[in-house]
Backbone as JSON Lines, residues from 0, in Angstrom:
{"i":0,"aa":"X","n":[4.98,-27.3,-10.45],"ca":[5.23,-27.12,-9.24],"c":[3.64,-26.06,-9.59]}
{"i":1,"aa":"X","n":[3.78,-24.67,-7.97],"ca":[3.42,-24.38,-7.23],"c":[2.63,-23.29,-7.75]}
{"i":2,"aa":"X","n":[1.52,-23.02,-7.73],"ca":[0.76,-21.83,-8.12],"c":[0.09,-21.05,-6.69]}
{"i":3,"aa":"X","n":[0.5,-20.2,-5.29],"ca":[-0.04,-19.51,-4.26],"c":[-0.76,-18.37,-5.4]}
{"i":4,"aa":"X","n":[-2.09,-18.3,-4.78],"ca":[-2.85,-17.38,-4.61],"c":[-2.89,-16.59,-3.01]}
{"i":5,"aa":"X","n":[-2.04,-15.4,-3.14],"ca":[-1.98,-14.91,-1.36],"c":[-2.88,-13.72,-0.99]}
{"i":6,"aa":"X","n":[-3.7,-13.82,-0.4],"ca":[-4.43,-12.39,-0.11],"c":[-3.77,-11.72,0.65]}
{"i":7,"aa":"X","n":[-3.44,-10.17,-0.07],"ca":[-2.36,-9.18,0.92],"c":[-2.61,-7.88,1.44]}
{"i":8,"aa":"X","n":[-4.35,-8.82,1.64],"ca":[-5.17,-7.29,2.39],"c":[-5.5,-6.12,2.01]}
{"i":9,"aa":"X","n":[-5.55,-5.18,2.46],"ca":[-6.53,-4.11,2.3],"c":[-5.99,-2.99,1.71]}
{"i":10,"aa":"X","n":[-4.72,-2.46,2.47],"ca":[-4.51,-1.0,2.88],"c":[-3.13,-0.8,1.65]}
{"i":11,"aa":"X","n":[-1.56,-1.28,2.42],"ca":[-0.34,-1.83,1.88],"c":[0.08,-3.13,2.02]}
{"i":12,"aa":"X","n":[1.9,-2.4,1.27],"ca":[2.16,-4.05,1.43],"c":[2.5,-4.6,2.88]}
{"i":13,"aa":"X","n":[2.26,-3.4,3.44],"ca":[2.74,-4.23,4.75],"c":[1.55,-5.49,5.47]}
{"i":14,"aa":"X","n":[0.61,-4.93,4.72],"ca":[-0.96,-6.01,5.2],"c":[-0.51,-7.33,4.91]}
{"i":15,"aa":"X","n":[0.51,-7.9,4.28],"ca":[0.61,-8.99,3.84],"c":[1.09,-9.76,5.1]}
{"i":16,"aa":"X","n":[0.69,-11.09,5.56],"ca":[0.94,-12.24,6.86],"c":[2.32,-12.69,6.47]}
{"i":17,"aa":"X","n":[2.37,-13.08,7.69],"ca":[4.04,-13.34,7.96],"c":[4.3,-14.86,6.31]}
{"i":18,"aa":"X","n":[3.45,-15.24,6.71],"ca":[3.43,-16.92,5.55],"c":[3.24,-16.52,4.15]}
{"i":19,"aa":"X","n":[2.54,-15.27,4.13],"ca":[2.27,-15.02,3.01],"c":[3.85,-14.34,2.19]}
{"i":20,"aa":"X","n":[4.49,-13.7,3.38],"ca":[5.6,-12.68,2.41],"c":[6.54,-14.03,2.39]}
{"i":21,"aa":"X","n":[6.71,-15.27,3.76],"ca":[7.82,-15.92,3.39],"c":[7.75,-16.98,2.39]}
{"i":22,"aa":"X","n":[6.29,-16.77,1.7],"ca":[5.87,-17.69,0.49],"c":[6.41,-16.53,-1.04]}
{"i":23,"aa":"X","n":[6.33,-15.53,-1.23],"ca":[6.46,-14.58,-1.99],"c":[8.25,-14.63,-2.32]}
{"i":24,"aa":"X","n":[8.68,-14.06,-0.78],"ca":[10.52,-14.41,-0.69],"c":[11.1,-15.36,-1.87]}
{"i":25,"aa":"X","n":[9.98,-17.03,-1.99],"ca":[10.63,-18.1,-1.61],"c":[10.38,-18.17,-3.44]}
{"i":26,"aa":"X","n":[9.56,-17.21,-4.24],"ca":[8.63,-17.95,-5.62],"c":[9.43,-17.07,-6.56]}
{"i":27,"aa":"X","n":[9.66,-17.63,-7.4],"ca":[10.15,-17.4,-9.21],"c":[9.48,-16.14,-9.64]}
{"i":28,"aa":"X","n":[8.5,-16.27,-9.54],"ca":[7.94,-14.81,-10.44],"c":[6.83,-14.51,-9.15]}
{"i":29,"aa":"X","n":[6.31,-13.07,-9.62],"ca":[4.97,-12.57,-8.63],"c":[4.83,-11.59,-9.36]}
{"i":30,"aa":"X","n":[3.28,-12.31,-9.27],"ca":[2.23,-11.3,-9.9],"c":[0.86,-10.47,-8.97]}
{"i":31,"aa":"X","n":[1.04,-9.58,-9.47],"ca":[-0.4,-8.5,-8.85],"c":[-1.12,-8.6,-9.57]}
{"i":32,"aa":"X","n":[-2.2,-9.12,-9.09],"ca":[-3.52,-8.99,-9.93],"c":[-3.96,-7.61,-9.6]}
{"i":33,"aa":"X","n":[-3.95,-6.54,-10.18],"ca":[-4.64,-5.06,-9.58],"c":[-5.87,-4.9,-11.2]}
{"i":34,"aa":"X","n":[-6.7,-5.32,-10.92],"ca":[-7.66,-4.42,-11.87],"c":[-9.19,-4.65,-11.28]}
{"i":35,"aa":"X","n":[-9.12,-5.44,-10.22],"ca":[-9.83,-5.77,-8.83],"c":[-10.57,-4.33,-8.28]}
{"i":36,"aa":"X","n":[-8.57,-4.21,-7.59],"ca":[-8.55,-3.44,-6.29],"c":[-7.28,-2.59,-6.61]}
{"i":37,"aa":"X","n":[-7.06,-1.55,-5.72],"ca":[-5.93,-1.3,-5.72],"c":[-5.68,-0.52,-4.0]}
{"i":38,"aa":"X","n":[-4.24,-0.75,-3.93],"ca":[-3.41,-0.77,-3.18],"c":[-2.91,1.12,-2.2]}
{"i":39,"aa":"X","n":[-2.39,0.95,-1.04],"ca":[-2.42,2.67,-1.13],"c":[-0.67,2.96,-0.88]}
{"i":40,"aa":"X","n":[0.25,1.82,-1.8],"ca":[0.97,2.5,-1.27],"c":[1.97,1.72,-3.25]}
{"i":41,"aa":"X","n":[3.45,2.22,-3.66],"ca":[3.31,1.55,-4.96],"c":[4.36,0.74,-5.68]}
{"i":42,"aa":"X","n":[3.92,0.18,-6.38],"ca":[4.76,-1.78,-7.1],"c":[6.51,-1.11,-5.73]}
{"i":43,"aa":"X","n":[6.84,-0.26,-5.85],"ca":[8.41,-0.03,-5.58],"c":[8.4,-0.13,-4.37]}
{"i":44,"aa":"X","n":[7.99,0.41,-3.33],"ca":[7.16,-0.23,-1.78],"c":[6.91,-1.54,-1.35]}
{"i":45,"aa":"X","n":[6.01,-2.62,-2.34],"ca":[5.69,-3.72,-2.21],"c":[7.61,-4.6,-2.52]}
{"i":46,"aa":"X","n":[7.76,-4.28,-3.6],"ca":[9.33,-5.04,-4.12],"c":[10.5,-4.35,-3.23]}
{"i":47,"aa":"X","n":[10.04,-3.45,-2.79],"ca":[11.58,-3.63,-1.44],"c":[11.05,-4.55,-0.5]}
{"i":48,"aa":"X","n":[9.97,-4.24,0.06],"ca":[9.78,-5.57,1.14],"c":[9.43,-6.73,0.62]}
{"i":49,"aa":"X","n":[9.12,-7.03,-0.64],"ca":[9.36,-8.82,-1.36],"c":[10.98,-8.75,-1.0]}
{"i":50,"aa":"X","n":[11.04,-7.73,-1.92],"ca":[12.91,-8.34,-2.01],"c":[12.54,-9.49,-3.52]}
{"i":51,"aa":"X","n":[11.44,-8.71,-4.44],"ca":[11.29,-9.57,-5.84],"c":[10.97,-8.64,-6.72]}
{"i":52,"aa":"X","n":[11.66,-8.32,-7.8],"ca":[10.09,-7.61,-8.73],"c":[8.5,-8.1,-9.36]}
{"i":53,"aa":"X","n":[7.7,-7.96,-8.95],"ca":[6.2,-7.77,-8.47],"c":[5.68,-7.11,-10.17]}
{"i":54,"aa":"X","n":[5.55,-8.12,-10.8],"ca":[4.65,-8.01,-12.72],"c":[3.28,-8.04,-12.41]}
{"i":55,"aa":"X","n":[2.42,-6.8,-12.64],"ca":[1.48,-6.52,-12.85],"c":[0.74,-7.28,-14.11]}
{"i":56,"aa":"X","n":[-0.19,-7.86,-13.11],"ca":[-1.49,-8.26,-14.32],"c":[-2.69,-8.2,-14.81]}
{"i":57,"aa":"X","n":[-2.75,-7.22,-15.28],"ca":[-3.89,-6.64,-15.63],"c":[-5.19,-8.1,-16.65]}
{"i":58,"aa":"X","n":[-6.45,-7.34,-16.09],"ca":[-7.53,-8.52,-16.14],"c":[-6.89,-9.04,-17.72]}
{"i":59,"aa":"X","n":[-7.02,-8.69,-19.03],"ca":[-6.28,-9.65,-20.23],"c":[-5.46,-10.79,-19.94]}
{"i":60,"aa":"X","n":[-4.47,-10.21,-19.35],"ca":[-2.84,-11.42,-18.67],"c":[-3.29,-12.61,-17.96]}
{"i":61,"aa":"X","n":[-4.37,-11.87,-17.14],"ca":[-5.17,-12.79,-15.94],"c":[-6.48,-14.05,-17.49]}
{"i":62,"aa":"X","n":[-7.15,-13.23,-17.26],"ca":[-8.26,-14.23,-18.77],"c":[-7.81,-14.46,-19.77]}
{"i":63,"aa":"X","n":[-6.61,-13.65,-19.57],"ca":[-6.42,-14.61,-21.93],"c":[-5.02,-15.26,-22.54]}
{"i":64,"aa":"X","n":[-4.02,-15.01,-21.51],"ca":[-2.42,-14.73,-21.07],"c":[-1.98,-15.9,-19.81]}
{"i":65,"aa":"X","n":[-3.09,-15.81,-19.38],"ca":[-2.84,-17.12,-17.88],"c":[-2.25,-17.45,-18.13]}
{"i":66,"aa":"X","n":[-2.61,-18.91,-19.34],"ca":[-1.47,-20.15,-20.05],"c":[-0.2,-19.57,-20.72]}
{"i":67,"aa":"X","n":[-0.08,-19.03,-21.12],"ca":[1.25,-18.41,-21.95],"c":[2.0,-18.19,-20.99]}
{"i":68,"aa":"X","n":[1.89,-16.89,-19.76],"ca":[2.54,-16.17,-18.9],"c":[2.24,-16.78,-17.97]}
{"i":69,"aa":"X","n":[1.24,-16.56,-16.69],"ca":[1.4,-17.03,-15.19],"c":[1.69,-19.01,-15.14]}
{"i":70,"aa":"X","n":[0.65,-19.79,-16.37],"ca":[0.4,-20.88,-15.78],"c":[1.69,-21.83,-16.41]}
{"i":71,"aa":"X","n":[2.38,-21.3,-17.27],"ca":[3.21,-21.83,-17.9],"c":[4.78,-21.73,-17.02]}
{"i":72,"aa":"X","n":[4.92,-20.27,-16.09],"ca":[6.03,-19.96,-14.94],"c":[5.25,-21.79,-13.87]}
{"i":73,"aa":"X","n":[3.84,-21.23,-13.43],"ca":[4.05,-22.09,-12.66],"c":[3.85,-23.82,-12.92]}
{"i":74,"aa":"X","n":[4.2,-24.37,-14.07],"ca":[4.1,-25.65,-14.04],"c":[5.47,-25.77,-13.87]}
{"i":75,"aa":"X","n":[6.41,-25.02,-14.33],"ca":[7.73,-25.49,-13.59],"c":[8.8,-24.93,-12.66]}
{"i":76,"aa":"X","n":[7.58,-23.5,-11.7],"ca":[8.23,-22.93,-10.37],"c":[7.6,-22.8,-9.85]}
{"i":77,"aa":"X","n":[7.87,-22.18,-8.48],"ca":[6.84,-21.54,-7.66],"c":[6.81,-20.13,-8.13]}
{"i":78,"aa":"X","n":[4.8,-20.24,-8.31],"ca":[4.74,-19.1,-8.75],"c":[3.64,-18.72,-7.61]}
{"i":79,"aa":"X","n":[4.15,-17.07,-7.16],"ca":[2.89,-16.39,-6.27],"c":[2.03,-15.41,-7.03]}
{"i":80,"aa":"X","n":[0.77,-15.34,-7.03],"ca":[-0.56,-14.79,-7.48],"c":[-0.48,-13.47,-6.56]}
{"i":81,"aa":"X","n":[-0.99,-12.25,-6.25],"ca":[-0.87,-11.78,-5.28],"c":[-2.8,-10.77,-5.86]}
{"i":82,"aa":"X","n":[-3.14,-10.81,-5.15],"ca":[-4.44,-10.78,-4.43],"c":[-4.21,-9.19,-3.38]}
{"i":83,"aa":"X","n":[-5.57,-8.42,-3.9],"ca":[-6.01,-7.29,-2.91],"c":[-7.11,-7.6,-2.35]}
{"i":84,"aa":"X","n":[-6.72,-8.07,-0.62],"ca":[-8.17,-9.11,0.47],"c":[-8.64,-10.6,-0.51]}
{"i":85,"aa":"X","n":[-9.6,-10.73,-0.59],"ca":[-9.93,-12.44,-1.25],"c":[-8.71,-13.14,-1.3]}
{"i":86,"aa":"X","n":[-8.46,-13.56,-1.94],"ca":[-8.05,-14.08,-2.92],"c":[-8.63,-14.67,-3.84]}
{"i":87,"aa":"X","n":[-10.09,-15.43,-3.26],"ca":[-10.29,-16.87,-3.92],"c":[-11.98,-15.82,-4.19]}
{"i":88,"aa":"X","n":[-11.93,-14.6,-3.93],"ca":[-13.87,-13.53,-4.81],"c":[-13.64,-13.25,-5.65]}
{"i":89,"aa":"X","n":[-12.67,-13.51,-6.79],"ca":[-12.94,-12.6,-7.87],"c":[-13.62,-14.33,-8.77]}
{"i":90,"aa":"X","n":[-14.59,-14.4,-9.27],"ca":[-14.56,-15.25,-10.45],"c":[-13.6,-16.02,-11.82]}
{"i":91,"aa":"X","n":[-12.71,-14.4,-12.1],"ca":[-11.88,-14.58,-12.78],"c":[-10.27,-15.67,-12.0]}
{"i":92,"aa":"X","n":[-10.32,-15.49,-10.61],"ca":[-9.49,-15.84,-9.81],"c":[-9.68,-17.45,-9.99]}
{"i":93,"aa":"X","n":[-11.33,-17.86,-9.32],"ca":[-11.71,-18.87,-9.43],"c":[-11.39,-19.69,-10.88]}
{"i":94,"aa":"X","n":[-11.39,-19.04,-12.0],"ca":[-11.13,-20.14,-12.92],"c":[-9.54,-20.04,-13.71]}
{"i":95,"aa":"X","n":[-8.37,-18.55,-13.24],"ca":[-7.65,-19.69,-13.08],"c":[-7.29,-20.67,-11.91]}
{"i":96,"aa":"X","n":[-7.86,-20.59,-11.15],"ca":[-7.32,-22.12,-9.91],"c":[-7.36,-23.46,-11.59]}
{"i":97,"aa":"X","n":[-9.23,-23.49,-11.4],"ca":[-9.55,-24.22,-12.37],"c":[-8.59,-24.62,-13.5]}
{"i":98,"aa":"X","n":[-8.09,-23.65,-14.41],"ca":[-7.44,-23.72,-15.15],"c":[-5.76,-24.11,-14.78]}
{"i":99,"aa":"X","n":[-5.54,-24.42,-14.15],"ca":[-4.74,-24.76,-13.04],"c":[-3.94,-26.09,-12.86]}
{"i":100,"aa":"X","n":[-5.29,-26.36,-12.42],"ca":[-6.19,-27.83,-11.94],"c":[-5.51,-28.26,-13.21]}
{"i":101,"aa":"X","n":[-6.27,-28.35,-14.14],"ca":[-6.52,-29.06,-15.39],"c":[-4.69,-28.92,-15.7]}
{"i":102,"aa":"X","n":[-3.8,-28.52,-15.71],"ca":[-2.56,-28.33,-16.25],"c":[-2.05,-29.18,-14.68]}
{"i":103,"aa":"X","n":[-2.38,-30.26,-14.08],"ca":[-1.87,-30.88,-12.73],"c":[-0.89,-29.8,-11.73]}
{"i":104,"aa":"X","n":[-0.79,-28.6,-11.84],"ca":[-0.48,-27.17,-11.11],"c":[-0.47,-27.49,-9.55]}
{"i":105,"aa":"X","n":[0.34,-27.48,-9.02],"ca":[-0.7,-27.35,-7.22],"c":[-1.02,-26.09,-6.91]}
{"i":106,"aa":"X","n":[-1.8,-26.0,-6.35],"ca":[-2.55,-24.8,-5.96],"c":[-2.56,-24.84,-4.44]}
{"i":107,"aa":"X","n":[-1.65,-23.18,-3.42],"ca":[-2.36,-23.15,-2.43],"c":[-2.5,-21.71,-1.98]}
{"i":108,"aa":"X","n":[-3.87,-21.59,-1.84],"ca":[-4.17,-20.14,-1.12],"c":[-3.87,-20.05,0.26]}
{"i":109,"aa":"X","n":[-3.58,-18.29,0.24],"ca":[-3.66,-17.87,1.78],"c":[-3.96,-16.85,1.63]}
{"i":110,"aa":"X","n":[-4.48,-16.38,3.03],"ca":[-5.71,-15.5,3.11],"c":[-5.13,-14.66,4.18]}
{"i":111,"aa":"X","n":[-5.85,-13.61,4.43],"ca":[-5.15,-12.25,5.34],"c":[-7.06,-12.45,6.16]}
{"i":112,"aa":"X","n":[-6.42,-11.67,7.31],"ca":[-7.11,-11.05,7.89],"c":[-9.2,-10.69,7.9]}
{"i":113,"aa":"X","n":[-8.72,-10.04,6.85],"ca":[-9.45,-10.53,5.46],"c":[-10.59,-11.44,5.9]}
{"i":114,"aa":"X","n":[-9.89,-12.84,5.49],"ca":[-10.73,-13.44,4.64],"c":[-11.73,-13.81,6.14]}
{"i":115,"aa":"X","n":[-10.85,-14.11,7.26],"ca":[-11.44,-14.05,8.76],"c":[-12.53,-13.18,9.5]}
{"i":116,"aa":"X","n":[-12.41,-12.51,8.64],"ca":[-13.89,-11.61,8.35],"c":[-14.82,-12.24,8.35]}
{"i":117,"aa":"X","n":[-15.07,-12.65,7.3],"ca":[-16.06,-13.44,6.55],"c":[-16.62,-14.56,7.49]}
{"i":118,"aa":"X","n":[-14.67,-15.24,8.31],"ca":[-15.47,-16.21,9.3],"c":[-16.7,-16.16,9.86]}
{"i":119,"aa":"X","n":[-15.77,-14.81,10.88],"ca":[-15.93,-14.46,12.18],"c":[-17.51,-13.92,12.34]}
{"i":120,"aa":"X","n":[-17.98,-13.4,10.4],"ca":[-19.72,-12.93,10.96],"c":[-20.15,-14.33,10.3]}
{"i":121,"aa":"X","n":[-19.52,-15.51,9.48],"ca":[-20.58,-16.31,9.61],"c":[-20.79,-16.93,10.97]}
{"i":122,"aa":"X","n":[-20.21,-16.81,12.33],"ca":[-19.95,-17.38,13.41],"c":[-21.03,-16.68,14.23]}
{"i":123,"aa":"X","n":[-21.05,-15.35,14.08],"ca":[-21.93,-14.63,14.44],"c":[-23.68,-14.48,14.32]}
{"i":124,"aa":"X","n":[-24.62,-14.44,15.38],"ca":[-25.74,-14.78,15.21],"c":[-26.21,-13.61,14.44]}
{"i":125,"aa":"X","n":[-25.89,-12.5,13.97],"ca":[-26.3,-11.42,13.01],"c":[-25.21,-10.92,12.35]}
{"i":126,"aa":"X","n":[-25.41,-9.85,11.14],"ca":[-23.81,-9.2,10.8],"c":[-23.68,-8.04,11.53]}
{"i":127,"aa":"X","n":[-24.52,-7.29,12.61],"ca":[-24.49,-6.56,13.41],"c":[-23.55,-6.58,14.57]}
{"i":128,"aa":"X","n":[-23.07,-8.06,14.49],"ca":[-22.63,-8.56,15.64],"c":[-21.61,-9.16,15.36]}
{"i":129,"aa":"X","n":[-20.95,-8.61,14.24],"ca":[-19.36,-9.11,13.61],"c":[-18.46,-8.03,13.49]}
{"i":130,"aa":"X","n":[-17.61,-8.06,13.84],"ca":[-16.72,-6.65,14.23],"c":[-15.23,-6.74,14.13]}
{"i":131,"aa":"X","n":[-14.85,-5.75,12.85],"ca":[-13.6,-6.19,13.06],"c":[-12.28,-4.74,13.17]}
{"i":132,"aa":"X","n":[-12.02,-5.22,14.08],"ca":[-11.21,-4.24,14.49],"c":[-9.92,-3.86,14.96]}
{"i":133,"aa":"X","n":[-9.15,-2.96,14.42],"ca":[-7.71,-2.09,14.49],"c":[-7.21,-2.26,15.87]}
{"i":134,"aa":"X","n":[-6.43,-3.07,15.74],"ca":[-5.64,-3.03,16.26],"c":[-4.94,-1.78,17.81]}
{"i":135,"aa":"X","n":[-4.65,-1.28,16.8],"ca":[-4.46,0.02,17.05],"c":[-5.21,1.22,17.99]}
{"i":136,"aa":"X","n":[-6.28,0.79,17.77],"ca":[-8.02,1.39,18.41],"c":[-8.17,-0.05,19.5]}
{"i":137,"aa":"X","n":[-7.81,-1.16,20.19],"ca":[-8.44,-1.69,20.96],"c":[-9.14,-1.08,22.31]}
{"i":138,"aa":"X","n":[-8.84,-0.91,22.91],"ca":[-9.62,0.19,23.58],"c":[-11.49,0.76,23.59]}
{"i":139,"aa":"X","n":[-10.43,1.69,22.36],"ca":[-12.06,2.31,21.81],"c":[-12.84,1.53,21.63]}
{"i":140,"aa":"X","n":[-12.27,-0.2,20.46],"ca":[-13.54,-1.24,20.84],"c":[-14.21,-1.65,21.42]}
{"i":141,"aa":"X","n":[-13.2,-1.48,23.05],"ca":[-13.4,-1.94,24.1],"c":[-14.54,-1.52,25.03]}
{"i":142,"aa":"X","n":[-14.14,-0.53,25.05],"ca":[-15.45,0.73,25.4],"c":[-16.44,0.65,24.83]}
{"i":143,"aa":"X","n":[-16.72,0.58,23.14],"ca":[-17.35,0.47,23.16],"c":[-18.3,-0.52,22.42]}
{"i":144,"aa":"X","n":[-17.84,-2.03,23.68],"ca":[-18.95,-3.36,22.9],"c":[-19.24,-3.33,24.29]}
{"i":145,"aa":"X","n":[-18.24,-2.97,25.37],"ca":[-18.39,-2.56,26.75],"c":[-19.99,-2.1,27.03]}
{"i":146,"aa":"X","n":[-20.21,-1.1,26.14],"ca":[-21.95,-0.22,26.14],"c":[-22.94,-0.69,25.57]}
{"i":147,"aa":"X","n":[-22.18,-2.42,24.52],"ca":[-23.73,-3.46,24.14],"c":[-23.98,-3.81,25.38]}
{"i":148,"aa":"X","n":[-23.42,-3.99,26.57],"ca":[-23.56,-5.05,27.73],"c":[-24.94,-4.41,27.79]}
{"i":149,"aa":"X","n":[-25.99,-5.87,28.7],"ca":[-27.06,-5.18,29.45],"c":[-26.34,-4.51,31.09]}
{"i":150,"aa":"X","n":[-27.35,-3.49,31.1],"ca":[-26.42,-3.36,32.92],"c":[-26.68,-4.25,34.34]}
{"i":151,"aa":"X","n":[-25.45,-4.16,34.92],"ca":[-25.26,-5.12,35.55],"c":[-24.97,-6.72,35.11]}
{"i":152,"aa":"X","n":[-24.23,-6.65,33.83],"ca":[-23.34,-7.65,33.37],"c":[-21.84,-7.52,33.72]}
């Protein structure tokens, strides 16, 4: 079947994209990689929003036991592997993908706005011209950006 690597944002359970949430709700097993970063919410809060049990995947599970746990499940059902931030930022995630491909498991990755930030940084003429704006502070961000414009423009 399919192994979904889903970036779930950097703050709490509500940062997951709508597409990511829809996929999580249809997957048979949900694993949360919990060794490269931490969220500001509890596992219980995640499970309440996702409507599913979330299994913590430590480094040993991902690096040494993936074939017998995660990939074994993904071979015959849809499995979500949740990653805080960018789902392809760690070498262990890339290794998991390579091992899944060797076993003929389909891989689908879904990012959040964190992945978009890297894309926007590539488009900008320099890093200092690449901004991530909190939607709740949009007025402040626009005023700040306006101060950077030359007079009379």
